[in-house]
CSV table of N, CA and C and ligand atoms in Angstrom, one decimal:
chain,number,residue,atom,x,y,z
A,1,MET,N,17.3,-19.2,21.7
A,1,MET,CA,17.0,-20.6,22.1
A,1,MET,C,18.1,-21.5,21.7
A,2,ALA,N,18.6,-22.3,22.6
A,2,ALA,CA,19.8,-23.2,22.2
A,2,ALA,C,19.3,-24.3,21.4
A,3,ALA,N,20.1,-24.7,20.4
A,3,ALA,CA,19.8,-25.8,19.5
A,3,ALA,C,19.8,-27.1,20.2
A,4,LYS,N,18.9,-28.0,19.9
A,4,LYS,CA,18.9,-29.3,20.6
A,4,LYS,C,19.6,-30.4,19.8
A,5,GLY,N,20.2,-31.3,20.4
A,5,GLY,CA,20.9,-32.4,19.8
A,5,GLY,C,19.8,-33.4,19.4
A,6,TRP,N,20.1,-34.4,18.5
A,6,TRP,CA,19.1,-35.3,18.0
A,6,TRP,C,18.5,-36.2,19.1
A,7,LYS,N,19.3,-36.4,20.1
A,7,LYS,CA,18.8,-37.3,21.2
A,7,LYS,C,17.7,-36.6,22.1
A,8,GLU,N,17.7,-35.2,22.0
A,8,GLU,CA,16.8,-34.5,22.8
A,8,GLU,C,15.5,-34.2,22.0
A,9,ILE,N,15.5,-34.4,20.7
A,9,ILE,CA,14.3,-34.1,19.9
A,9,ILE,C,13.3,-35.2,20.0
A,10,PRO,N,12.0,-35.0,20.3
A,10,PRO,CA,11.0,-36.1,20.4
A,10,PRO,C,11.0,-36.9,19.1
A,11,ILE,N,10.7,-38.2,19.2
A,11,ILE,CA,10.7,-39.1,18.0
A,11,ILE,C,9.6,-38.6,17.0
A,12,GLY,N,10.1,-38.5,15.8
A,12,GLY,CA,9.2,-38.0,14.7
A,12,GLY,C,9.0,-36.5,14.7
A,13,GLY,N,9.8,-35.8,15.6
A,13,GLY,CA,9.7,-34.3,15.6
A,13,GLY,C,8.3,-33.9,16.1
A,14,THR,N,7.7,-34.7,17.0
A,14,THR,CA,6.4,-34.4,17.5
A,14,THR,C,6.4,-33.1,18.3
A,15,ILE,N,5.4,-32.3,18.2
A,15,ILE,CA,5.3,-31.1,18.9
A,15,ILE,C,4.6,-31.5,20.3
A,16,THR,N,5.3,-31.2,21.4
A,16,THR,CA,4.8,-31.7,22.7
A,16,THR,C,4.2,-30.6,23.5
A,17,GLU,N,4.4,-29.3,23.1
A,17,GLU,CA,3.8,-28.2,23.8
A,17,GLU,C,3.0,-27.3,22.9
A,18,ALA,N,1.8,-26.9,23.4
A,18,ALA,CA,1.0,-26.0,22.5
A,18,ALA,C,1.7,-24.6,22.5
A,19,GLY,N,1.6,-24.0,21.4
A,19,GLY,CA,2.1,-22.6,21.3
A,19,GLY,C,3.6,-22.4,21.3
A,20,ASN,N,4.4,-23.5,21.1
A,20,ASN,CA,5.8,-23.3,21.2
A,20,ASN,C,6.4,-22.7,19.9
A,21,ALA,N,5.6,-22.5,18.9
A,21,ALA,CA,6.1,-21.8,17.7
A,21,ALA,C,6.6,-20.4,18.0
A,22,LYS,N,6.0,-19.8,19.1
A,22,LYS,CA,6.4,-18.5,19.5
A,22,LYS,C,7.8,-18.3,19.9
A,23,GLU,N,8.4,-19.5,20.3
A,23,GLU,CA,9.9,-19.4,20.7
A,23,GLU,C,10.8,-19.3,19.5
A,24,VAL,N,10.3,-19.6,18.3
A,24,VAL,CA,11.2,-19.6,17.2
A,24,VAL,C,11.0,-18.2,16.4
A,25,LYS,N,12.0,-17.4,16.5
A,25,LYS,CA,11.9,-16.1,15.8
A,25,LYS,C,12.1,-16.2,14.3
A,26,THR,N,11.1,-16.6,13.6
A,26,THR,CA,11.2,-16.9,12.2
A,26,THR,C,11.6,-15.6,11.3
A,27,GLY,N,11.5,-14.5,11.9
A,27,GLY,CA,11.9,-13.3,11.2
A,27,GLY,C,13.4,-13.3,10.8
A,28,SER,N,14.2,-14.1,11.4
A,28,SER,CA,15.6,-14.2,11.0
A,28,SER,C,15.8,-14.8,9.7
A,29,TRP,N,14.8,-15.5,9.1
A,29,TRP,CA,14.9,-16.1,7.8
A,29,TRP,C,14.7,-15.1,6.7
A,30,ARG,N,14.2,-13.9,7.0
A,30,ARG,CA,13.7,-13.0,6.0
A,30,ARG,C,14.8,-12.4,5.1
A,31,VAL,N,14.5,-12.3,3.8
A,31,VAL,CA,15.4,-11.6,2.9
A,31,VAL,C,14.8,-10.3,2.4
A,32,MET,N,13.4,-10.2,2.5
A,32,MET,CA,12.7,-9.0,2.1
A,32,MET,C,12.0,-8.5,3.3
A,33,ARG,N,11.9,-7.1,3.4
A,33,ARG,CA,11.3,-6.6,4.6
A,33,ARG,C,10.1,-5.7,4.2
A,34,PRO,N,8.9,-5.9,4.7
A,34,PRO,CA,7.8,-5.1,4.4
A,34,PRO,C,7.9,-3.8,5.2
A,35,ILE,N,7.7,-2.7,4.5
A,35,ILE,CA,7.7,-1.4,5.2
A,35,ILE,C,6.3,-0.8,5.1
A,36,HIS,N,5.8,-0.5,6.2
A,36,HIS,CA,4.4,0.0,6.3
A,36,HIS,C,4.4,1.6,6.3
A,37,ASP,N,3.6,2.1,5.4
A,37,ASP,CA,3.4,3.6,5.3
A,37,ASP,C,2.1,3.9,6.0
A,38,LYS,N,2.1,4.4,7.2
A,38,LYS,CA,0.9,4.7,7.9
A,38,LYS,C,0.1,5.8,7.3
A,39,ASN,N,0.7,6.7,6.5
A,39,ASN,CA,0.0,7.8,5.9
A,39,ASN,C,-0.9,7.3,4.7
A,40,LYS,N,-0.5,6.1,4.1
A,40,LYS,CA,-1.4,5.6,3.1
A,40,LYS,C,-2.4,4.6,3.6
A,41,CYS,N,-2.1,4.0,4.8
A,41,CYS,CA,-2.9,2.9,5.3
A,41,CYS,C,-4.3,3.3,5.7
A,42,THR,N,-5.3,2.5,5.4
A,42,THR,CA,-6.7,2.8,5.7
A,42,THR,C,-7.2,1.9,6.8
A,43,SER,N,-6.3,1.0,7.3
A,43,SER,CA,-6.6,0.0,8.4
A,43,SER,C,-7.8,-0.9,7.9
A,44,CYS,N,-7.7,-1.3,6.6
A,44,CYS,CA,-8.7,-2.2,6.1
A,44,CYS,C,-8.5,-3.6,6.7
A,45,MET,N,-7.3,-3.9,7.2
A,45,MET,CA,-6.9,-5.1,7.9
A,45,MET,C,-6.8,-6.3,6.9
A,46,LEU,N,-6.8,-6.1,5.6
A,46,LEU,CA,-6.6,-7.2,4.7
A,46,LEU,C,-5.2,-7.9,5.0
A,47,CYS,N,-4.2,-7.1,5.2
A,47,CYS,CA,-2.9,-7.6,5.5
A,47,CYS,C,-2.9,-8.5,6.7
A,48,TRP,N,-3.6,-8.1,7.7
A,48,TRP,CA,-3.7,-8.9,9.0
A,48,TRP,C,-4.4,-10.2,8.7
A,49,LEU,N,-5.4,-10.2,7.8
A,49,LEU,CA,-6.2,-11.4,7.5
A,49,LEU,C,-5.3,-12.4,6.7
A,50,TYR,N,-4.5,-11.9,5.8
A,50,TYR,CA,-3.8,-12.8,4.9
A,50,TYR,C,-2.4,-13.2,5.5
A,51,CYS,N,-1.8,-12.5,6.3
A,51,CYS,CA,-0.5,-12.8,6.8
A,51,CYS,C,-0.4,-14.2,7.4
A,52,PRO,N,0.4,-15.1,6.8
A,52,PRO,CA,0.5,-16.5,7.3
A,52,PRO,C,1.2,-16.6,8.6
A,53,ASP,N,1.8,-15.6,9.1
A,53,ASP,CA,2.6,-15.6,10.3
A,53,ASP,C,2.1,-14.8,11.5
A,54,GLN,N,0.9,-14.2,11.3
A,54,GLN,CA,0.3,-13.4,12.3
A,54,GLN,C,1.3,-12.3,12.8
A,55,ALA,N,1.9,-11.7,11.8
A,55,ALA,CA,3.0,-10.7,12.1
A,55,ALA,C,2.5,-9.3,11.9
A,56,ILE,N,1.2,-9.1,11.6
A,56,ILE,CA,0.6,-7.8,11.5
A,56,ILE,C,0.1,-7.4,12.9
A,57,LEU,N,0.6,-6.3,13.4
A,57,LEU,CA,0.2,-5.8,14.7
A,57,LEU,C,-1.1,-4.9,14.6
A,58,GLN,N,-2.0,-5.1,15.5
A,58,GLN,CA,-3.2,-4.3,15.5
A,58,GLN,C,-3.7,-4.0,16.9
A,59,THR,N,-4.3,-2.8,17.0
A,59,THR,CA,-5.0,-2.4,18.2
A,59,THR,C,-6.3,-1.9,17.9
A,60,GLN,N,-7.3,-2.5,18.5
A,60,GLN,CA,-8.7,-2.1,18.3
A,60,GLN,C,-9.1,-1.9,16.8
A,61,GLY,N,-8.6,-2.8,16.0
A,61,GLY,CA,-8.9,-2.8,14.5
A,61,GLY,C,-8.1,-1.8,13.7
A,62,HIS,N,-7.1,-1.3,14.3
A,62,HIS,CA,-6.2,-0.4,13.6
A,62,HIS,C,-4.8,-1.1,13.3
A,63,MET,N,-4.3,-1.0,12.1
A,63,MET,CA,-3.0,-1.6,11.8
A,63,MET,C,-1.9,-0.8,12.5
A,64,ASP,N,-1.1,-1.5,13.2
A,64,ASP,CA,-0.1,-0.8,14.1
A,64,ASP,C,1.3,-1.1,13.6
A,65,GLY,N,1.5,-1.8,12.5
A,65,GLY,CA,2.9,-2.1,12.0
A,65,GLY,C,3.1,-3.6,11.9
A,66,ILE,N,4.3,-3.9,11.9
A,66,ILE,CA,4.7,-5.3,11.6
A,66,ILE,C,5.7,-5.8,12.6
A,67,ASN,N,5.4,-7.1,13.1
A,67,ASN,CA,6.3,-7.7,14.1
A,67,ASN,C,7.4,-8.4,13.3
A,68,TYR,N,8.5,-7.8,13.3
A,68,TYR,CA,9.7,-8.3,12.5
A,68,TYR,C,10.3,-9.6,13.2
A,69,ASP,N,9.9,-9.9,14.4
A,69,ASP,CA,10.4,-11.1,15.0
A,69,ASP,C,9.9,-12.3,14.3
A,70,TYR,N,8.6,-12.2,13.7
A,70,TYR,CA,8.0,-13.4,13.1
A,70,TYR,C,7.7,-13.2,11.6
A,71,CYS,N,7.8,-12.0,11.1
A,71,CYS,CA,7.6,-11.8,9.7
A,71,CYS,C,8.7,-12.5,8.9
A,72,LYS,N,8.3,-13.3,7.9
A,72,LYS,CA,9.3,-14.1,7.1
A,72,LYS,C,9.5,-13.3,5.8
A,73,GLY,N,8.8,-12.2,5.5
A,73,GLY,CA,9.1,-11.5,4.3
A,73,GLY,C,8.5,-12.0,3.1
A,74,CYS,N,7.3,-12.8,3.2
A,74,CYS,CA,6.7,-13.4,2.0
A,74,CYS,C,6.1,-12.4,1.0
A,75,GLY,N,5.8,-11.2,1.5
A,75,GLY,CA,5.2,-10.2,0.6
A,75,GLY,C,3.7,-10.3,0.4
A,76,LEU,N,3.1,-11.2,1.0
A,76,LEU,CA,1.6,-11.3,0.8
A,76,LEU,C,0.9,-10.1,1.2
A,77,CYS,N,1.3,-9.5,2.4
A,77,CYS,CA,0.6,-8.3,2.9
A,77,CYS,C,0.7,-7.2,1.8
A,78,SER,N,1.9,-7.1,1.2
A,78,SER,CA,2.1,-6.0,0.2
A,78,SER,C,1.2,-6.3,-1.0
A,79,SER,N,1.1,-7.5,-1.4
A,79,SER,CA,0.3,-7.9,-2.6
A,79,SER,C,-1.2,-7.6,-2.4
A,80,VAL,N,-1.7,-7.8,-1.2
A,80,VAL,CA,-3.1,-7.7,-1.0
A,80,VAL,C,-3.5,-6.3,-0.6
A,81,CYS,N,-2.6,-5.4,-0.3
A,81,CYS,CA,-2.9,-4.1,0.3
A,81,CYS,C,-3.5,-3.2,-0.9
A,82,PRO,N,-4.8,-2.8,-0.7
A,82,PRO,CA,-5.4,-2.0,-1.8
A,82,PRO,C,-4.9,-0.6,-1.8
A,83,ALA,N,-4.3,-0.1,-0.7
A,83,ALA,CA,-3.8,1.2,-0.7
A,83,ALA,C,-2.3,1.4,-1.0
A,84,LYS,N,-1.7,0.2,-1.4
A,84,LYS,CA,-0.2,0.2,-1.7
A,84,LYS,C,0.6,0.8,-0.5
A,85,ALA,N,0.2,0.4,0.7
A,85,ALA,CA,0.8,1.0,1.9
A,85,ALA,C,1.9,0.2,2.4
A,86,ILE,N,2.2,-1.0,1.8
A,86,ILE,CA,3.3,-1.8,2.3
A,86,ILE,C,4.3,-2.0,1.1
A,87,GLU,N,5.5,-1.6,1.3
A,87,GLU,CA,6.5,-1.7,0.2
A,87,GLU,C,7.5,-2.8,0.7
A,88,MET,N,7.9,-3.7,-0.2
A,88,MET,CA,8.9,-4.7,0.1
A,88,MET,C,10.3,-4.2,-0.2
A,89,LYS,N,11.2,-4.3,0.7
A,89,LYS,CA,12.6,-3.8,0.5
A,89,LYS,C,13.5,-4.9,0.8
A,90,ALA,N,14.7,-5.0,0.2
A,90,ALA,CA,15.6,-6.0,0.4
A,90,ALA,C,16.3,-5.7,1.8
A,91,GLU,N,16.4,-6.8,2.6
A,91,GLU,CA,17.0,-6.7,3.9
A,91,GLU,C,18.4,-6.1,3.8
A,92,THR,N,19.1,-6.3,2.7
A,92,THR,CA,20.5,-5.7,2.6
A,92,THR,C,20.5,-4.2,2.7
A,93,GLU,N,19.3,-3.6,2.4
A,93,GLU,CA,19.2,-2.1,2.5
A,93,GLU,C,19.3,-1.7,4.0
A,94,PHE,N,19.1,-2.6,4.9
A,94,PHE,CA,19.1,-2.2,6.3
A,94,PHE,C,20.4,-2.7,7.1
A,95,LEU,N,21.3,-3.2,6.4
A,95,LEU,CA,22.6,-3.6,7.0
A,95,LEU,C,23.3,-2.4,7.5
A,96,GLU,N,23.9,-2.6,8.7
A,96,GLU,CA,24.7,-1.5,9.3
A,96,GLU,C,26.2,-1.7,9.1
B,1,SF4,S1,-3.9,-3.9,3.8
B,1,SF4,FE1,-2.8,-2.0,3.5
B,1,SF4,S2,-4.4,-0.4,3.9
B,1,SF4,FE2,-5.1,-2.4,4.7
B,1,SF4,S3,-4.5,-2.4,6.9
B,1,SF4,FE3,-2.9,-3.4,5.7
B,1,SF4,S4,-1.4,-1.8,5.2
B,1,SF4,FE4,-3.3,-0.8,5.9
B,2,SF4,S1,5.7,-10.1,4.5
B,2,SF4,FE1,4.5,-12.0,4.9
B,2,SF4,S2,5.0,-12.7,6.9
B,2,SF4,FE2,5.7,-10.5,6.8
B,2,SF4,S3,4.0,-9.3,7.5
B,2,SF4,FE3,3.7,-9.5,5.3
B,2,SF4,S4,2.4,-11.3,5.0
B,2,SF4,FE4,3.2,-11.4,7.1
């Protein structure tokens, strides 16, 4: 998404379209990456409930991984996981 100049931004930074947060891939802010271990996961869905960015993927009540486009790496999912199935790792470990 191209950055807007100040003359193009609505006065007061008003949000003029519903659902436009989807356009901003906040995952680019992340410094820590949650890694999901599906072998430990019991699909209790606590991570899904607590994730402030709705970045936990699920199908029919089963945890399906993490949407890294929107995950900011806050670590909340890892903190609440009773099965210790999400480990936080530094993004620097994934640099190529
Ligand atoms: S909180 Fe842990 S065990 Fe529960 S669904 Fe998430 S990763 Fe799986
Ligand atoms: S690290 Fe934070 S933003 Fe990313 S999936 Fe976990 S709870 Fe959501």
